[in-house]
Coordinates of C-alpha atoms and ligand atoms in Angstrom, one line a residue:
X220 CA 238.2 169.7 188.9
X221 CA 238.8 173.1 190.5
X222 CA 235.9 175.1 190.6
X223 CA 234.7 177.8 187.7
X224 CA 236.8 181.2 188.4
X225 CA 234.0 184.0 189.1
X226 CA 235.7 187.2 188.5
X227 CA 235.3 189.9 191.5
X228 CA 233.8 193.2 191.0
X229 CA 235.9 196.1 189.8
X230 CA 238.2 197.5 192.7
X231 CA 240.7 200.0 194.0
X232 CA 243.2 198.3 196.1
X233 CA 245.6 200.8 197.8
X234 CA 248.6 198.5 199.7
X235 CA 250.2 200.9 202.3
X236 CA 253.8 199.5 202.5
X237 CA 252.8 198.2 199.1
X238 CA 257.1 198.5 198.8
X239 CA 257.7 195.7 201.7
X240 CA 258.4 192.6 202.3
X241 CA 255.1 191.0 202.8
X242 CA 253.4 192.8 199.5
X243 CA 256.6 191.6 197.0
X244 CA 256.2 188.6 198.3
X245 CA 252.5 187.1 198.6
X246 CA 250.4 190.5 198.2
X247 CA 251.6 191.7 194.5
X248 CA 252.3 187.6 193.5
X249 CA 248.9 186.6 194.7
X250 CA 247.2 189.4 192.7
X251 CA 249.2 188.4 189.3
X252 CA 248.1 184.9 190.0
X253 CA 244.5 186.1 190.5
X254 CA 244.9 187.9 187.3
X255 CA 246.1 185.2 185.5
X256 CA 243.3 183.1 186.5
X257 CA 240.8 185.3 185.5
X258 CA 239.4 186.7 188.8
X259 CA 241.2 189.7 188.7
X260 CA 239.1 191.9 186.8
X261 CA 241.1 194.2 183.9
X262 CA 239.3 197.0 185.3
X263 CA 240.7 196.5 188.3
X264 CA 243.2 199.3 189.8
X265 CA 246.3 198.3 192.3
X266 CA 247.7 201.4 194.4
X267 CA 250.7 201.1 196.2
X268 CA 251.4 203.5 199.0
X269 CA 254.5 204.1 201.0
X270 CA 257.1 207.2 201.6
X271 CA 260.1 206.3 199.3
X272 CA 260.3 208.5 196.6
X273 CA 259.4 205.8 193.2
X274 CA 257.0 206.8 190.0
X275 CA 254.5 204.0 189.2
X276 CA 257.1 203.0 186.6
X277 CA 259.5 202.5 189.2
X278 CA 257.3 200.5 191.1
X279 CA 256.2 198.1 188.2
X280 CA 260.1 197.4 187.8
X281 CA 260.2 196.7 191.6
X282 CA 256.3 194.5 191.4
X283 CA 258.0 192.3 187.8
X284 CA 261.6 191.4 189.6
X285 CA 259.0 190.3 192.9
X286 CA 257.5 187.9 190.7
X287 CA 259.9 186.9 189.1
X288 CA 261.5 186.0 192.5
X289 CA 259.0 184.7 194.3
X290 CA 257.2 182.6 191.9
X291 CA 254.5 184.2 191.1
X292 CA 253.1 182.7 188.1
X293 CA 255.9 181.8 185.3
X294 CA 255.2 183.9 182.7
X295 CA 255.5 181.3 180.1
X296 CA 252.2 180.0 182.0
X297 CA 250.8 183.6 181.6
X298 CA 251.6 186.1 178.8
X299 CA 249.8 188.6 180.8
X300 CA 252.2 190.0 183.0
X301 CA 252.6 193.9 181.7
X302 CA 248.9 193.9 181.7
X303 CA 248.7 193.0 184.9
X304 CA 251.8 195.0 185.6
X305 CA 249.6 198.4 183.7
X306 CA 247.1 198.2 186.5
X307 CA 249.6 199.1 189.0
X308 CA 250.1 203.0 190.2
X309 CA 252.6 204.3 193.0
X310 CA 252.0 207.3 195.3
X311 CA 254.1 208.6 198.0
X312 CA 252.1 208.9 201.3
X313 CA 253.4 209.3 205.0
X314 CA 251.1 207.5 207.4
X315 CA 251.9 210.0 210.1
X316 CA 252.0 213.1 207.6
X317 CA 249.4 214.8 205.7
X318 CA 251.8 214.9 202.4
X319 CA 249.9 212.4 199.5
X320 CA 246.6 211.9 200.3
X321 CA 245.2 214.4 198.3
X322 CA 247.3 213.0 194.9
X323 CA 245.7 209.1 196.3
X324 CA 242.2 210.1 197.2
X325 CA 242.2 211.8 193.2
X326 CA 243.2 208.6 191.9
X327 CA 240.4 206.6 193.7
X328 CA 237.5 205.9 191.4
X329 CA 233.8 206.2 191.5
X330 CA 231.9 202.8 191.6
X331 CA 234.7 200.6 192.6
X332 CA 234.8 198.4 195.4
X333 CA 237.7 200.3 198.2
X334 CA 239.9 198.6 200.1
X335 CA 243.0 199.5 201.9
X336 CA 245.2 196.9 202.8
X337 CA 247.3 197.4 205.7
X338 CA 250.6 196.3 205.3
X339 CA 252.9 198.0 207.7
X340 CA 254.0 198.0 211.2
X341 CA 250.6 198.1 213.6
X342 CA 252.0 201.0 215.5
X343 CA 250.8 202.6 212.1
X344 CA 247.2 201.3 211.9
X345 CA 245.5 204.3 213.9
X346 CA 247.3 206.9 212.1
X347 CA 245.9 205.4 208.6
X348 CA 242.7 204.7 209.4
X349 CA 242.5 207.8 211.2
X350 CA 243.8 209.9 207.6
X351 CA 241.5 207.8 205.4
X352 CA 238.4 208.5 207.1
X353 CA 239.2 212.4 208.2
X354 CA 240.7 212.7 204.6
X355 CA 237.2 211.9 203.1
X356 CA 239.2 208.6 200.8
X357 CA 237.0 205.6 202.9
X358 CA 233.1 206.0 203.0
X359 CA 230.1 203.6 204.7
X360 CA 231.3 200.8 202.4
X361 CA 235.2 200.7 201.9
X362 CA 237.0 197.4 203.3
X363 CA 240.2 198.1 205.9
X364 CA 242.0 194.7 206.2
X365 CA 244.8 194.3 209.0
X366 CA 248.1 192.0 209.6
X367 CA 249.2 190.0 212.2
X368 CA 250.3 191.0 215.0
X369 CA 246.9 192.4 216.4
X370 CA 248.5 193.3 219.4
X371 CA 251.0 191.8 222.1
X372 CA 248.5 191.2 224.8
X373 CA 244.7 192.0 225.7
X374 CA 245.7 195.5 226.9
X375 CA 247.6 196.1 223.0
X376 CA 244.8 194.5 220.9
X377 CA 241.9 196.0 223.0
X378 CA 244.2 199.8 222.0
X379 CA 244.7 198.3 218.3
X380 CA 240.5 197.6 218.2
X381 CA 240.1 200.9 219.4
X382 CA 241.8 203.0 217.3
X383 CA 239.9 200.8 214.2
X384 CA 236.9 201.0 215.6
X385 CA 236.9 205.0 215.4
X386 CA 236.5 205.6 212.1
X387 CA 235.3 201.9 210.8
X388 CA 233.0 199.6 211.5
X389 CA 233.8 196.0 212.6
X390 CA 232.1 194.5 209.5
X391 CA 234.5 196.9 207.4
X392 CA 237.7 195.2 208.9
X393 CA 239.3 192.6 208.3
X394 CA 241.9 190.9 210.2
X395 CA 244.3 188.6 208.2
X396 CA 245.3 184.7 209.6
X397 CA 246.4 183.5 206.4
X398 CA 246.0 179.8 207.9
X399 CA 242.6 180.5 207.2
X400 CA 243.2 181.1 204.1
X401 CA 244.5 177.7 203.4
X402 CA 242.6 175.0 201.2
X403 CA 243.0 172.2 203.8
X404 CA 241.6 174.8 206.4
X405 CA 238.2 174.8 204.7
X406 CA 238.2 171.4 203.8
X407 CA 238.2 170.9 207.1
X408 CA 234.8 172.6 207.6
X409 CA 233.3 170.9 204.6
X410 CA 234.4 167.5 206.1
X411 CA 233.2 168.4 209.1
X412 CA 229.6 169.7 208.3
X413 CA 229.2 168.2 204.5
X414 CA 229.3 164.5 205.4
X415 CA 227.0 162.6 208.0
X416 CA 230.2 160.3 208.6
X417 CA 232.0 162.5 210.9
X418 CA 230.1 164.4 213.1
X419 CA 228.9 161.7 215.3
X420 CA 231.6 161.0 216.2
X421 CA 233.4 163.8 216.9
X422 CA 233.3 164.3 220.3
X423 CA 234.8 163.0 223.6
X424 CA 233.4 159.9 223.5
X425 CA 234.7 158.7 220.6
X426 CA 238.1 161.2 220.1
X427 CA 241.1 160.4 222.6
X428 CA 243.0 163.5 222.0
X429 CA 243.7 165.7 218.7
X430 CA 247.5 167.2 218.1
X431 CA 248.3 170.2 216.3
X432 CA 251.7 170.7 214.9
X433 CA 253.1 173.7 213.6
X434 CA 256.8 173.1 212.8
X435 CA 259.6 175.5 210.8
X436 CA 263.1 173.8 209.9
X437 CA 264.0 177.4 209.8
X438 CA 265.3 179.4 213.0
X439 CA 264.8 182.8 213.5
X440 CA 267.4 184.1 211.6
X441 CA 268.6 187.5 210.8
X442 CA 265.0 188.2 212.5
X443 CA 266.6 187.2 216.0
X444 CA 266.0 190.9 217.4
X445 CA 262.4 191.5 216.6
X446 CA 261.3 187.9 217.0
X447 CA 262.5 187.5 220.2
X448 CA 260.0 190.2 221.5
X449 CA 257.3 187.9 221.1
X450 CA 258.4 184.4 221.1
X451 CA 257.0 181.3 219.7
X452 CA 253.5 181.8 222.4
X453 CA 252.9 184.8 220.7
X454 CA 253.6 184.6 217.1
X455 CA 252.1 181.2 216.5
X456 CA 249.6 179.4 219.2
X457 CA 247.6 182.8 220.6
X458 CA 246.6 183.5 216.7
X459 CA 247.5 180.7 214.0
X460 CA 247.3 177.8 216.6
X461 CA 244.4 178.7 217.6
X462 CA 241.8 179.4 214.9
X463 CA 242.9 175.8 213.7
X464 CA 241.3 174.7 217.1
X465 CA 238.9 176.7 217.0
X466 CA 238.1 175.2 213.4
X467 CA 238.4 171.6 214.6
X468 CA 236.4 172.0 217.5
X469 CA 233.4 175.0 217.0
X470 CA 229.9 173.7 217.2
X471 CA 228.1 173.2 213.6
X472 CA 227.1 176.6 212.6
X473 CA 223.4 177.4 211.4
X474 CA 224.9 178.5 207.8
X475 CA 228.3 179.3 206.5
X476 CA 228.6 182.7 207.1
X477 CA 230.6 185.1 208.8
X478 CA 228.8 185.7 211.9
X479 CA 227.4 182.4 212.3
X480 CA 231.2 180.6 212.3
X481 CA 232.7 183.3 214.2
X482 CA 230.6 183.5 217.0
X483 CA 230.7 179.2 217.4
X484 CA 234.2 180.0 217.3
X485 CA 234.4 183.2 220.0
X486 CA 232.4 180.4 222.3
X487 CA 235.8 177.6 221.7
X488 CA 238.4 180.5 222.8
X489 CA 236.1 180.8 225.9
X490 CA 235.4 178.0 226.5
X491 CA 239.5 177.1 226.8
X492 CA 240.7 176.6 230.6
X493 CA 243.4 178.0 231.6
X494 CA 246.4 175.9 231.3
X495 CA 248.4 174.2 234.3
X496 CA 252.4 175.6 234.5
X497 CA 253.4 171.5 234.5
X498 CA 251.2 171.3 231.2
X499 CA 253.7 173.4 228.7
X500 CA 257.0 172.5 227.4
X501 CA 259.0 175.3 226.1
X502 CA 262.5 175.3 224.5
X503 CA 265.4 177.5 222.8
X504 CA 267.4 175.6 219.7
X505 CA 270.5 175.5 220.7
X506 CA 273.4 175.7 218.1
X507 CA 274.4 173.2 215.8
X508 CA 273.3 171.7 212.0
X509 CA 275.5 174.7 210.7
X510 CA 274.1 177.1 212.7
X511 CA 273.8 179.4 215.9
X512 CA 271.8 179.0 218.5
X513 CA 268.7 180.7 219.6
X514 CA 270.4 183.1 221.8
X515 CA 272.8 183.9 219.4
X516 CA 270.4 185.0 216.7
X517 CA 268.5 186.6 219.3
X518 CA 271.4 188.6 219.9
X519 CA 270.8 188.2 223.5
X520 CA 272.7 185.4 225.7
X521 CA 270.3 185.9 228.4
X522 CA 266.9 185.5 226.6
X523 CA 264.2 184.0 227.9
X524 CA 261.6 183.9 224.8
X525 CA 260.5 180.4 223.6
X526 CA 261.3 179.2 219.6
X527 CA 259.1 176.3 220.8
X528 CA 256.2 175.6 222.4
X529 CA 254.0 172.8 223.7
X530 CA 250.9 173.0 225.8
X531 CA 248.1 170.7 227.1
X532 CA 244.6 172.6 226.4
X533 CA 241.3 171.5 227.3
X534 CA 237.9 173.1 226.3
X535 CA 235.3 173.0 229.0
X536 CA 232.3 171.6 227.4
X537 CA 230.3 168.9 226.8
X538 CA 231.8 168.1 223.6
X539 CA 235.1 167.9 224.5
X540 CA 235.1 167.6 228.6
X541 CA 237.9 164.8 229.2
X542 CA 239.5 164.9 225.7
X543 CA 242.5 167.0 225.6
X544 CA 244.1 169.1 222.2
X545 CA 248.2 169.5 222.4
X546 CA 249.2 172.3 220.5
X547 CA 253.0 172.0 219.2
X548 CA 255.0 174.8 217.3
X549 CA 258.9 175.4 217.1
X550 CA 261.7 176.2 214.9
X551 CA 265.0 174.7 213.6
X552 CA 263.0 171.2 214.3
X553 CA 263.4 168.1 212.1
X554 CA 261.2 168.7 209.3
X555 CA 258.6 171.8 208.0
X556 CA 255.2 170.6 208.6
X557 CA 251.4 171.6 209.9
X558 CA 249.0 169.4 210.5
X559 CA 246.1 168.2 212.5
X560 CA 245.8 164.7 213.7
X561 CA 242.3 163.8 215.2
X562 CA 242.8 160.4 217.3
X563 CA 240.3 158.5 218.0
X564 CA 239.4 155.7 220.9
X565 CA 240.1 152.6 220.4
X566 CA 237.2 150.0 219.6
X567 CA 235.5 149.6 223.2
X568 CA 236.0 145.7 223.1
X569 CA 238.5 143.7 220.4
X570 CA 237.3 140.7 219.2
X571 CA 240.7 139.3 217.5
X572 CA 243.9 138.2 220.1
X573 CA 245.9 140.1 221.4
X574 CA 248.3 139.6 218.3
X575 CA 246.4 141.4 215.9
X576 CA 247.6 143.9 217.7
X577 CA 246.0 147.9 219.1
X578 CA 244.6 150.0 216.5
X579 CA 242.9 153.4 216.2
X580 CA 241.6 155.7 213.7
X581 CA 243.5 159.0 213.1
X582 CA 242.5 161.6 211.2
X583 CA 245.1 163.7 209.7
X584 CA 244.9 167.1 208.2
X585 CA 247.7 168.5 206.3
X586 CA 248.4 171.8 205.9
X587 CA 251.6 171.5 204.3
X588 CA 253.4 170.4 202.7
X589 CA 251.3 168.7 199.9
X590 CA 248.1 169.7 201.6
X591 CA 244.9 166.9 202.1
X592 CA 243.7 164.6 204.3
X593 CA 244.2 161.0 205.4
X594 CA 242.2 158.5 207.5
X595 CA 243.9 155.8 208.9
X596 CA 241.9 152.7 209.0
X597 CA 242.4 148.9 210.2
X598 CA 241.9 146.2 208.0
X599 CA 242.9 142.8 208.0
X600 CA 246.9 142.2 206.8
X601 CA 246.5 140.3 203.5
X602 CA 247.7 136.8 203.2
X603 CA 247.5 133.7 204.8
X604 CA 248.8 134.4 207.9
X605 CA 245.8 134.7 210.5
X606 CA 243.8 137.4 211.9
X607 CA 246.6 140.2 211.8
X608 CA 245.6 143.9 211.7
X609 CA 247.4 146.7 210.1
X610 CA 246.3 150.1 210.2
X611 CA 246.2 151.9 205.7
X612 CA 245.8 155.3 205.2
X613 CA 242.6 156.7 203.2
X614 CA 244.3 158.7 201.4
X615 CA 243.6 161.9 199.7
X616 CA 246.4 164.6 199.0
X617 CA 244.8 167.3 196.7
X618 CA 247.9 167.0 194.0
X619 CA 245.8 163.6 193.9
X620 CA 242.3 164.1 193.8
X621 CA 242.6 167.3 191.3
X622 CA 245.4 166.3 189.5
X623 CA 246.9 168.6 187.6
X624 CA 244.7 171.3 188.9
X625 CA 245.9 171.1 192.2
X626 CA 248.3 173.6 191.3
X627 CA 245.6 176.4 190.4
X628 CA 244.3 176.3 194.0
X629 CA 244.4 179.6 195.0
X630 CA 247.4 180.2 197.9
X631 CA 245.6 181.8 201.1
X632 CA 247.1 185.4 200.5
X633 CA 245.1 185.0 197.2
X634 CA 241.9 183.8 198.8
X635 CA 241.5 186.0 201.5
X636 CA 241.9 189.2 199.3
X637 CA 239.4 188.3 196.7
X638 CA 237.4 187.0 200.0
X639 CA 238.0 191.1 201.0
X640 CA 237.1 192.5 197.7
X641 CA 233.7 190.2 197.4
X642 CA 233.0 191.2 200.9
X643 CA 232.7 188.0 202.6
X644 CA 234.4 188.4 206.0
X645 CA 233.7 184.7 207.3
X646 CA 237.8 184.1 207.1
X647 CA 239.0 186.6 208.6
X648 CA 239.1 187.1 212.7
X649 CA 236.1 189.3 214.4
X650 CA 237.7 192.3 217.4
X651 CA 236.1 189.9 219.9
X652 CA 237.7 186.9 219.1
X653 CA 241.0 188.3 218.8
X654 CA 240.8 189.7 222.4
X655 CA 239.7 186.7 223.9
X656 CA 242.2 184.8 222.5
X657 CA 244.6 187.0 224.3
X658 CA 242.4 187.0 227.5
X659 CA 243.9 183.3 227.7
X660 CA 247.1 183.6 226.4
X661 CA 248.2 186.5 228.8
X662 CA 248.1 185.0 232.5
X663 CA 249.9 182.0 230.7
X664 CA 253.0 184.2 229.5
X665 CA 252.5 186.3 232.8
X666 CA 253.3 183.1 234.4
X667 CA 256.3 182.0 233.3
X668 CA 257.5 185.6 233.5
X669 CA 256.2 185.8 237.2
X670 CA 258.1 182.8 237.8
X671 CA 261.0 183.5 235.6
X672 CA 261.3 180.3 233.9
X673 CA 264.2 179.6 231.5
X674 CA 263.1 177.6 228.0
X675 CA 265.2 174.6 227.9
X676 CA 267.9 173.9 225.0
X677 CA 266.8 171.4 222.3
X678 CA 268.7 169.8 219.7
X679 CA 268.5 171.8 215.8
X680 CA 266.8 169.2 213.8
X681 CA 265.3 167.5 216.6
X682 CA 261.4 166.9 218.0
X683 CA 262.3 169.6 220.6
X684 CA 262.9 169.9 224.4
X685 CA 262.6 166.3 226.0
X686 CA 259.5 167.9 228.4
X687 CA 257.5 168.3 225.5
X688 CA 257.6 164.8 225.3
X689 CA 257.3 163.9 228.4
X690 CA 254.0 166.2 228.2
X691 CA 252.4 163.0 226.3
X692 CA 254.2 160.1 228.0
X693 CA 252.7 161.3 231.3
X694 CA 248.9 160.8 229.7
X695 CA 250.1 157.0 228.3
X696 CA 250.1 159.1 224.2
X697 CA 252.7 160.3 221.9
X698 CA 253.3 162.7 219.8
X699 CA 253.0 162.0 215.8
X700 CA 256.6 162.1 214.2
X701 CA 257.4 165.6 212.8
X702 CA 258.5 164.5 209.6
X703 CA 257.7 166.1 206.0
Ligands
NAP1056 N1 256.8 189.9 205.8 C1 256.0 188.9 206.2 O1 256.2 187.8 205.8 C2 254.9 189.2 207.1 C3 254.1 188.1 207.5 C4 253.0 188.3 208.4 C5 252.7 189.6 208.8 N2 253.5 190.6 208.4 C6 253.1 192.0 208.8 O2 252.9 192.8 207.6 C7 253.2 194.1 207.9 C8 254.3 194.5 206.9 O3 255.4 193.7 207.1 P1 256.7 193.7 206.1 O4 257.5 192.6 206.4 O5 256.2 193.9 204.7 O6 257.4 195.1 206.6 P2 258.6 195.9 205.8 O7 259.3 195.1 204.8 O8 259.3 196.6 206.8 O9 257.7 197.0 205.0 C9 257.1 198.1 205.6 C10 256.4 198.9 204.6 O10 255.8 200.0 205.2 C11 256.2 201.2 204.6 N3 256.2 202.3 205.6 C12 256.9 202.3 206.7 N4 256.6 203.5 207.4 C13 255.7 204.1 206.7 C14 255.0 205.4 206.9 N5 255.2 206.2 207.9 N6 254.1 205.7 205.9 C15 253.9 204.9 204.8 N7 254.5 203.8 204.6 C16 255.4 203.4 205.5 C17 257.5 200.9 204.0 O11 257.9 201.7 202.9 P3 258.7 203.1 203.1 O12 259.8 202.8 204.0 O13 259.1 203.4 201.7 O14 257.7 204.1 203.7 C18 257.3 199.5 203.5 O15 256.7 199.5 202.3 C19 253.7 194.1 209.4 O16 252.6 194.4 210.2 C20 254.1 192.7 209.6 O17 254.0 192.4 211.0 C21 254.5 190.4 207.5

């Protein structure tokens, strides 16, 4: 049932910081994948580029123990893996030097789709795209695509923007949010736009509220020092977060394209109020379940950065005028989920008594695990007991509906790049959107600072800090259980 693989044109991928973290574990395991499947063209050429001295032998050694730790593709399932593992070549460039570029821009090819992926700390991002373009290695049509985090606040992203926006063009650049990437993420469009069923009703007349729920059983770890710089606000809602709601709640687009969904979803991010101080919940694990606490990891008993967040949004429009979104992200919390539950009003009048109970329709997107969807209607209980009314999900997890496809669904990391390589840029964020995205999240974490609130403690394991929810029991709602 999954769709034909097309393969991409031929390309030259250089990874700077193609020796990190992030590229041994999704960038170089996507690829293989990719190759494996077929979309990965043999002609393709993967260059990784970083300062430690390595040969490309070296660094094949280094890409075949990454996939063999993180699950690549077994190679039992595919034989292909020193192919794959030939189209790899190492060069030794300094971001900030001049040393290297020469040796790379000789092993670029004629007639080959270019792109340079950035994976490496932002603070580097001018100083590449700076050498790539001065250097002569990017011309009119090579591809620049950017991690997360595009800045720390309007003033960061608006400097990060700049620097690109020297020497590329925005439709040359192209900013990663892997949740975007995720199948369930465009299912969500397709659901939304391909079927006459939903659309009617999805507005504020018919939806009571919708919940997003980002949540990690994992804290922060050994990454205490650098996470705590940003905090959940940061890291999650202002960029992940927030292109889900943007997603659920854009006007239809006039086609599927990049800048037909991006600008209905630049008009969402402005159209957000800003949000009330008694409207957010935030909260530090404490220790516990084995573990330290927040503060601890953070390496910093005074700390004041959230691992969880709650918040109260609304969207002024006429869509969604009166129907609030609670977004809800943490760590160390009960269970590791994402998902998006749309909930709608109840029926306007009941016809049964009052002990066939209250029922409404929820729509539930899930992002992981065991991504799909689910539609929870209300149908009669069976038996001969009366008119009572249970609410049965609609149920349709991919691992279900594609059997045993399911499992050659592309991961996002996988998506997006062959998205960068075919040029399609309609998943990946836009400068603008970016920047206002920040332009609401800043006066929210000014606040807090300004006022110099404290994140209360929640229980490891737990649902997180009792105000979060209190946040619903004030509106008469609840939150869905965080559960896996
Ligand atoms: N890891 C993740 O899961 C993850 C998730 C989302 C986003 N990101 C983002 O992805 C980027 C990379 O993260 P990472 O976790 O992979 O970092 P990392 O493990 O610290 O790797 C950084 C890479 O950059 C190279 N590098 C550092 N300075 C350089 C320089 N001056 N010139 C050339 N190469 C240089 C390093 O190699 P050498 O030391 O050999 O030069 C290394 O290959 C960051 O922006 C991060 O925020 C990471």
């Amino acid at each position: 049932m999954v769709s034909r693989v097309i393969p991409v044109d031929p390309f030259d991928l250089v990874v700077f910081g193609g020796t990190g973290d992030l590229a041994r574990r999704k960038i170089l395991p996507g690829l293989f994948r990719r190759f494996c499947a077929g979309q990965m063209p043999a002609e393709a050429q993967i260059i990784a580029a970083a300062r430690s001295e390595m040969d490309a032998e070296g660094y094949r050694k280094m890409v075949r123990d990454a996939i063999n730790e993180f699950d690549g593709q077994r190679p039992d399932e595919c034989p292909e893996l020193e192919n794959f593992l030939s189209r790899l070549n190492y060069v030794q460039v300094d971001a900030q030097g001049d040393g290297g570029w020469q040796e790379l821009k000789e092993m670029l090819r004629k007639d080959t789709v270019k792109a340079f992926y950035f994976s490496v700390a932002p603070s580097l991002f001018g100083d590449i795209a700076e050498r790539l373009k001065n250097k002569g290695l990017a011309k009119r049509d090579a591809r620049i695509v950017v991690e997360k985090p595009f800045g720390r606040d309007l003033a960061s992203a608006q400097a990060l923007n700049k620097s690109l926006a020297a020497y590329f063009n925005e439709d040359q650049i192209y900013r990663i949010d892997h949740y975007l990437g995720k199948e369930t993420v465009q299912n969500l469009m397709a659901v939304r736009f391909g079927n006459m069923l939903f659309e009617p009703l999805w507005n504020s007349q018919y939806i009571d509220h919708i919940q997003i729920t980002v949540a990690e059983t994992v804290g922060v770890g050994g990454r205490g020092g650098y996470y705590d710089k940003s905090g959940a606000m940061r890291d999650m809602v202002q960029n992940h977060l927030m292109q889900l709601l943007c997603l659920i709640a854009m006007e239809p687009p006039s086609r599927f394209e990049p800048g037909a969904v991006r600008d209905e979803k630049l008009k969402v991010i402005r159209a957000l109020e800003p949000v009330e101080p008694h409207h957010i919940a935030r909260g530090q694990y404490d220790a516990g379940a084995g573990e330290a606490g927040y503060r601890e990891h953070a390496e910093d008993p005074r700390s004041r950065t959230e691992s969880f967040i709650a918040l109260k949004c609304h969207i002024s429009n006429w869509r969604w005028a009166g129907t609030p979104i609670y977004l809800r992200t943490g760590k160390r919390l009960k269970a590791r989920t994402s998902e998006i539950a749309v909930v709608f009003k109840e029926t306007p009048h009941s016809i049964f008594d009052e002990d066939a109970g209250r029922h409404r329709n929820i729509l539930t997107i899930r992002l992981q695990p065991n991504e799909g969807m689910e539609l929870g209607v209300t149908i009669k209980e069976p038996g001969p007991g009366g008119m009572r009314l249970v609410d049965v999900p609609l149920d349709m997890s991919f691992s279900d509906a594609l059997g045993p496809d399911a499992d050659e669904v592309p991961d996002a990391y996988e998506r997006l790049i062959m998205d960068v390589i075919r040029g399609n840029q309609t998943l990946f964020m836009r400068g603008d959107e970016v920047e206002a995205a920040w332009a609401w999240t800043d006066p929210i974490i000014q606040g807090w600072e300004t006022r110099n609130e404290v994140p209360k403690l929640y229980d490891p394991m737990s649902s997180g800090p009792e105000d979060a929810l209190m946040l619903m029991h004030r509106d008469g709602r609840k939150w869905r259980e965080i559960k896996a």
